[in-house]
Every structure is written in structure tokens, then in C-alpha cells.
Tab-separated table of C-alpha atoms and ligand atoms in Angstrom:
chain	number	residue	atom	x	y	z
R	306	UNK	CA	0.000	0.000	0.000
R	307	UNK	CA	1.376	3.450	-0.891
R	308	UNK	CA	1.880	6.240	1.639
R	309	UNK	CA	-1.050	8.083	0.035
R	310	UNK	CA	-3.416	5.148	0.543
R	311	UNK	CA	-2.223	4.662	4.131
R	312	UNK	CA	-2.774	8.283	5.126
R	313	UNK	CA	-5.615	9.556	3.009
R	314	UNK	CA	-7.511	6.870	1.086
R	315	UNK	CA	-10.156	9.062	-0.526
R	316	UNK	CA	-9.037	12.604	0.096
R	317	UNK	CA	-9.436	14.816	-2.977
R	318	UNK	CA	-6.291	16.198	-4.569
R	319	UNK	CA	-5.981	19.991	-4.561
R	320	UNK	CA	-4.498	22.154	-7.330
R	321	UNK	CA	-1.100	23.584	-6.313
R	322	UNK	CA	-0.630	27.316	-6.957
R	323	UNK	CA	2.449	28.238	-8.977
R	324	UNK	CA	4.611	31.392	-8.716
R	325	UNK	CA	3.765	34.247	-9.426
R	326	UNK	CA	0.289	33.577	-7.983
R	327	UNK	CA	-0.276	36.555	-5.599
R	328	UNK	CA	-1.798	34.315	-2.909
R	329	UNK	CA	1.638	32.758	-2.362
R	330	UNK	CA	2.904	36.167	-1.141
R	331	UNK	CA	0.171	36.601	1.489
R	332	UNK	CA	0.513	36.048	5.251
R	333	UNK	CA	-1.612	33.093	6.412
R	334	UNK	CA	-3.738	33.609	9.520
R	335	UNK	CA	-3.576	31.532	12.696
R	336	UNK	CA	-5.963	28.573	13.006
R	337	UNK	CA	-8.559	29.011	15.777
R	338	UNK	CA	-10.908	26.369	17.244
R	339	UNK	CA	-13.601	27.664	14.856
R	340	UNK	CA	-11.418	26.392	11.971
R	341	UNK	CA	-10.841	22.875	13.338
R	342	UNK	CA	-13.569	21.180	11.251
R	343	UNK	CA	-12.232	22.751	8.064
R	344	UNK	CA	-8.635	21.926	9.011
R	345	UNK	CA	-9.538	18.292	9.819
R	346	UNK	CA	-10.887	17.952	6.282
R	347	UNK	CA	-8.018	19.919	4.718
R	348	UNK	CA	-5.109	17.925	6.188
R	349	UNK	CA	-5.857	14.555	4.472
R	350	UNK	CA	-6.197	16.377	1.143
R	351	UNK	CA	-2.905	18.173	1.745
R	352	UNK	CA	-1.146	14.845	2.444
R	353	UNK	CA	-2.725	13.233	-0.633
R	354	UNK	CA	-1.681	16.224	-2.791
R	355	UNK	CA	1.854	16.221	-1.348
R	356	UNK	CA	2.376	12.472	-1.900
R	357	UNK	CA	0.887	12.631	-5.419
R	358	UNK	CA	3.078	15.593	-6.487
R	359	UNK	CA	5.425	14.028	-5.219
R	360	UNK	CA	6.797	16.233	-2.479
R	361	UNK	CA	8.078	16.097	1.081
R	362	UNK	CA	6.112	19.079	2.389
R	363	UNK	CA	3.171	21.324	1.612
R	364	UNK	CA	1.781	24.506	3.171
R	365	UNK	CA	-1.910	25.451	3.075
R	366	UNK	CA	-1.328	28.677	1.063
R	367	UNK	CA	0.106	26.525	-1.756
R	368	UNK	CA	-3.366	25.029	-2.160
R	369	UNK	CA	-5.130	28.359	-1.810
R	370	UNK	CA	-5.979	28.265	1.916
R	371	UNK	CA	-4.512	31.155	3.922
R	372	UNK	CA	-4.375	29.199	7.184
R	373	UNK	CA	-1.284	28.334	9.243
R	374	UNK	CA	-1.202	24.617	8.452
R	375	UNK	CA	1.688	22.579	7.035
R	376	UNK	CA	2.251	18.891	6.348
R	377	UNK	CA	5.629	17.158	5.984
R	378	UNK	CA	6.959	13.658	5.370
R	379	UNK	CA	10.652	13.600	4.541
R	380	UNK	CA	10.749	9.809	4.107
R	381	UNK	CA	7.735	9.163	1.831
R	382	UNK	CA	9.397	6.255	-0.027
R	383	UNK	CA	10.475	4.451	3.149
R	384	UNK	CA	8.323	4.120	6.245
R	385	UNK	CA	5.803	6.987	6.011
R	386	UNK	CA	6.348	9.582	8.743
R	387	UNK	CA	3.528	12.073	8.156
R	388	UNK	CA	3.414	15.107	10.411
R	389	UNK	CA	0.678	17.770	10.297
R	390	UNK	CA	1.483	20.995	12.131
R	391	UNK	CA	-1.047	23.695	12.979
R	392	UNK	CA	0.188	27.195	13.880
R	393	UNK	CA	3.839	26.067	13.692
R	394	UNK	CA	6.543	28.447	14.902
R	395	UNK	CA	10.303	28.148	15.189
R	396	UNK	CA	11.031	28.726	18.898
R	397	UNK	CA	14.760	27.903	18.805
R	398	UNK	CA	17.375	27.485	16.108
R	399	UNK	CA	21.079	26.698	15.919
R	400	UNK	CA	23.720	29.313	15.119
R	401	UNK	CA	25.195	26.614	12.942
R	402	UNK	CA	23.968	26.877	9.327
R	403	UNK	CA	23.862	24.388	6.476
R	404	UNK	CA	23.414	24.720	2.723
R	405	UNK	CA	20.953	22.289	1.163
R	406	UNK	CA	19.376	22.073	-2.273
R	407	UNK	CA	15.681	22.996	-2.118
R	408	UNK	CA	12.817	22.497	-4.517
R	409	UNK	CA	9.280	23.822	-4.300
R	410	UNK	CA	6.023	22.475	-5.686
R	411	UNK	CA	5.045	26.108	-6.423
R	412	UNK	CA	8.238	26.551	-8.499
R	413	UNK	CA	8.172	23.242	-10.373
R	414	UNK	CA	11.487	21.886	-11.670
R	415	UNK	CA	13.512	24.717	-10.078
R	416	UNK	CA	16.203	23.920	-7.511
R	417	UNK	CA	18.817	25.968	-5.652
R	418	UNK	CA	21.001	25.768	-2.562
R	419	UNK	CA	19.665	27.700	0.430
R	420	UNK	CA	21.547	28.379	3.678
R	421	UNK	CA	19.448	27.962	6.847
R	422	UNK	CA	19.956	27.028	10.517
R	423	UNK	CA	20.849	23.334	10.607
R	424	UNK	CA	18.709	22.604	13.701
R	425	UNK	CA	15.334	23.976	14.808
R	426	UNK	CA	12.778	23.450	17.559
R	427	UNK	CA	9.234	23.984	16.261
R	428	UNK	CA	6.162	24.459	18.462
R	429	UNK	CA	2.796	23.557	16.932
R	430	UNK	CA	-0.699	22.288	17.685
R	431	UNK	CA	-2.429	19.139	16.505
R	432	UNK	CA	-6.033	18.967	15.229
R	433	UNK	CA	-7.296	18.737	18.821
R	434	UNK	CA	-5.514	21.949	19.789
R	435	UNK	CA	-2.915	20.071	21.883
R	436	UNK	CA	0.515	21.769	21.891
R	437	UNK	CA	3.649	19.855	20.843
R	438	UNK	CA	7.283	20.530	20.010
R	439	UNK	CA	9.481	18.799	17.481
R	440	UNK	CA	13.259	19.119	17.247
R	441	UNK	CA	14.721	18.586	13.815
R	442	UNK	CA	17.982	18.548	11.946
R	443	UNK	CA	18.921	17.461	8.429
R	444	UNK	CA	16.262	17.476	5.711
R	445	UNK	CA	13.377	17.732	8.214
R	446	UNK	CA	14.814	20.978	9.646
R	447	UNK	CA	15.138	22.429	6.129
R	448	UNK	CA	11.660	21.287	5.127
R	449	UNK	CA	9.977	22.680	8.277
R	450	UNK	CA	11.633	26.077	7.747
R	451	UNK	CA	10.688	26.064	4.047
R	452	UNK	CA	7.023	25.282	4.856
R	453	UNK	CA	6.788	27.834	7.697
R	454	UNK	CA	8.197	30.428	5.274
R	455	UNK	CA	5.247	29.711	2.937
R	456	UNK	CA	2.890	30.734	5.784
R	457	UNK	CA	4.599	34.143	5.749
R	458	UNK	CA	4.563	34.545	1.968
R	459	UNK	CA	8.267	33.726	1.702
R	460	UNK	CA	9.701	31.523	-1.069
R	461	UNK	CA	13.118	29.862	-1.174
R	462	UNK	CA	14.120	32.110	-4.092
R	463	UNK	CA	13.998	35.070	-1.668
R	464	UNK	CA	17.244	33.738	-0.119
R	465	UNK	CA	19.098	33.805	-3.441
R	466	UNK	CA	21.057	36.663	-4.991
R	467	UNK	CA	18.934	38.850	-7.331
R	468	UNK	CA	20.867	37.413	-10.286
R	469	UNK	CA	20.246	33.750	-9.365
R	470	UNK	CA	16.604	34.502	-8.465
R	471	UNK	CA	15.914	36.219	-11.806
R	472	UNK	CA	17.520	33.392	-13.790
R	473	UNK	CA	15.402	30.826	-11.963
R	474	UNK	CA	12.148	32.828	-12.225
R	475	UNK	CA	12.673	33.493	-15.954
R	476	UNK	CA	13.325	29.766	-16.504
R	477	UNK	CA	10.131	28.920	-14.622
R	478	UNK	CA	8.053	31.460	-16.618
R	479	UNK	CA	9.427	29.998	-19.888
R	480	UNK	CA	8.631	26.427	-18.810
R	481	UNK	CA	5.097	27.332	-17.643
R	482	UNK	CA	4.471	29.149	-20.988
R	483	UNK	CA	5.741	26.151	-22.999
R	484	UNK	CA	3.613	23.772	-20.930
R	485	UNK	CA	0.486	25.891	-21.590
R	486	UNK	CA	1.277	25.926	-25.335
R	487	UNK	CA	1.732	22.115	-25.361
R	488	UNK	CA	-1.631	21.695	-23.547
R	489	UNK	CA	-3.301	24.080	-26.049
R	490	UNK	CA	-2.098	21.945	-28.979
R	491	UNK	CA	-3.596	18.741	-27.520
A	629	LIG	O1	6.855	23.293	-0.039
A	629	LIG	C1	7.014	22.699	-1.089
A	629	LIG	O2	6.880	23.291	-2.129
A	629	LIG	C2	7.387	21.234	-1.091
A	629	LIG	C3	8.877	21.014	-1.267
A	629	LIG	C4	9.515	20.897	0.105
A	629	LIG	C5	11.002	20.987	0.201
A	629	LIG	C6	11.845	20.278	-0.625
A	629	LIG	C7	13.228	20.357	-0.476
A	629	LIG	C8	13.757	21.141	0.497
A	629	LIG	C9	12.920	21.874	1.285
A	629	LIG	C10	11.546	21.786	1.155
A	629	LIG	C11	9.054	19.735	-2.067
A	629	LIG	O3	8.686	18.699	-1.639
A	629	LIG	S1	9.820	19.848	-3.616
A	629	LIG	C12	9.935	18.142	-4.142
A	629	LIG	C13	11.009	17.380	-3.452
A	629	LIG	O4	11.907	17.959	-2.888
A	629	LIG	C14	10.994	15.898	-3.443
A	629	LIG	C15	10.065	15.182	-4.139
A	629	LIG	C16	10.070	13.792	-4.096
A	629	LIG	C17	11.015	13.124	-3.381
A	629	LIG	C18	11.973	13.828	-2.685
A	629	LIG	C19	11.970	15.218	-2.714
A	630	LIG	ZN1	7.677	25.345	-1.336
């Protein structure tokens, strides 16, 4: 059974917004108890969308919901380790930094090295409003920081030099245009 079937058997897939969609630059609002029903329905669809992409993380703004919700699973091909985080915040980080190649489902096919703290402690709530903390290093630390950035309208390209960022964004615009033209011909 695939990770998708294990976590979210019938959850509908959601369209992923692509840069330069203006929603991706907005600040997502905190989840309150009044949102719990919506968030309980949203999370399985976010996992299903993330696994189908495939990706190792997804933030609610990427699927058009401006709520502070992220999902991650940095080992989707091995034993699934899905983690849904509501109102996540980095409460501690290492001075030590590491450079890691990042991708983004909202910037398909674009990759670049980003320097971030190599260790973080993240506080979050689960779907019952219970508070938790997770400590992470390696790919999970990078992924959590990348997803929390999405909640603040920040994209990994914002960490690059203007030159590198423009090259990558022009490449993306060209590829999106070509993809639309190919679809139009079908
Ligand atoms: O937020 C996103 O757009 C998802 C993004 C998360 C991420 C990747 C790498 C470093 C930091 C954050 C992705 O999942 S891009 C796809 C990807 O990296 C991947 C896909 C399949 C297998 C392994 C990795
Ligand atoms: Zn991303």
C-alpha cells in the first residue's frame, strides 16, 4: 500500500498554486478552534496532494488556503512519517547553518542551494488543539523552515542573490508558458 493510501484513502487532490500567484505572497492567519472542522478535512487532502506531487512538504497557502497549516513527510518512499502541524513556529534554532538544495512544488522543476539554521525546535498544535514541540535537523529541519516560510509569503528564491533569483524565475516562466502551449495543442 502506498503512503497516500495509508494516510488519506479518498481525500481529494488539490491544485497547487504556482509562482507568481499573488496568494503565495500573502501572510496566512492563525488557526482558531472555529477552523478545526475545516482543518480536519483539509489535512488529508494536503497529504494526498503532497504524496501525489510528489513532495516532502506542503503549506496550506500553496493550495489556496490562507491558514497556518503545514504537512511534511521527509521519508515518503520508506516508512511513512507524516506530520501535520497547525500554527507552527520556530522557537529555537542553531547558530550553525547548512546549505541544502531545495525544490518547491510552487516553483516546479527549479532547484537551488539555500543556507538555513541546521537545527530547529518547532512548536505547533495538533487537530485537537494540543501543543507539541518537534526538534529537527537534516532534511526535516530544512523542510519545516521552508514550509513555515510559505505561511509568511516567503519563497526559497527570496534567499538567493537577485541574479540567481531572476535566472530561476525566468526559466520557470518559460517552462510554464511552454507547458500551456503544449496543452493548447492537444
Ligand atoms: O513546499 C514545497 O513546495 C514542497 C517542497 C519541500 C522541500 C523540498 C526540499 C527542500 C525543502 C523543502 C518539495 O517537496 S519539492 C519536491 C522534493 O523535494 C521531493 C520530491 C520527491 C522526493 C523527494 C523530494
Ligand atoms: Zn515550497
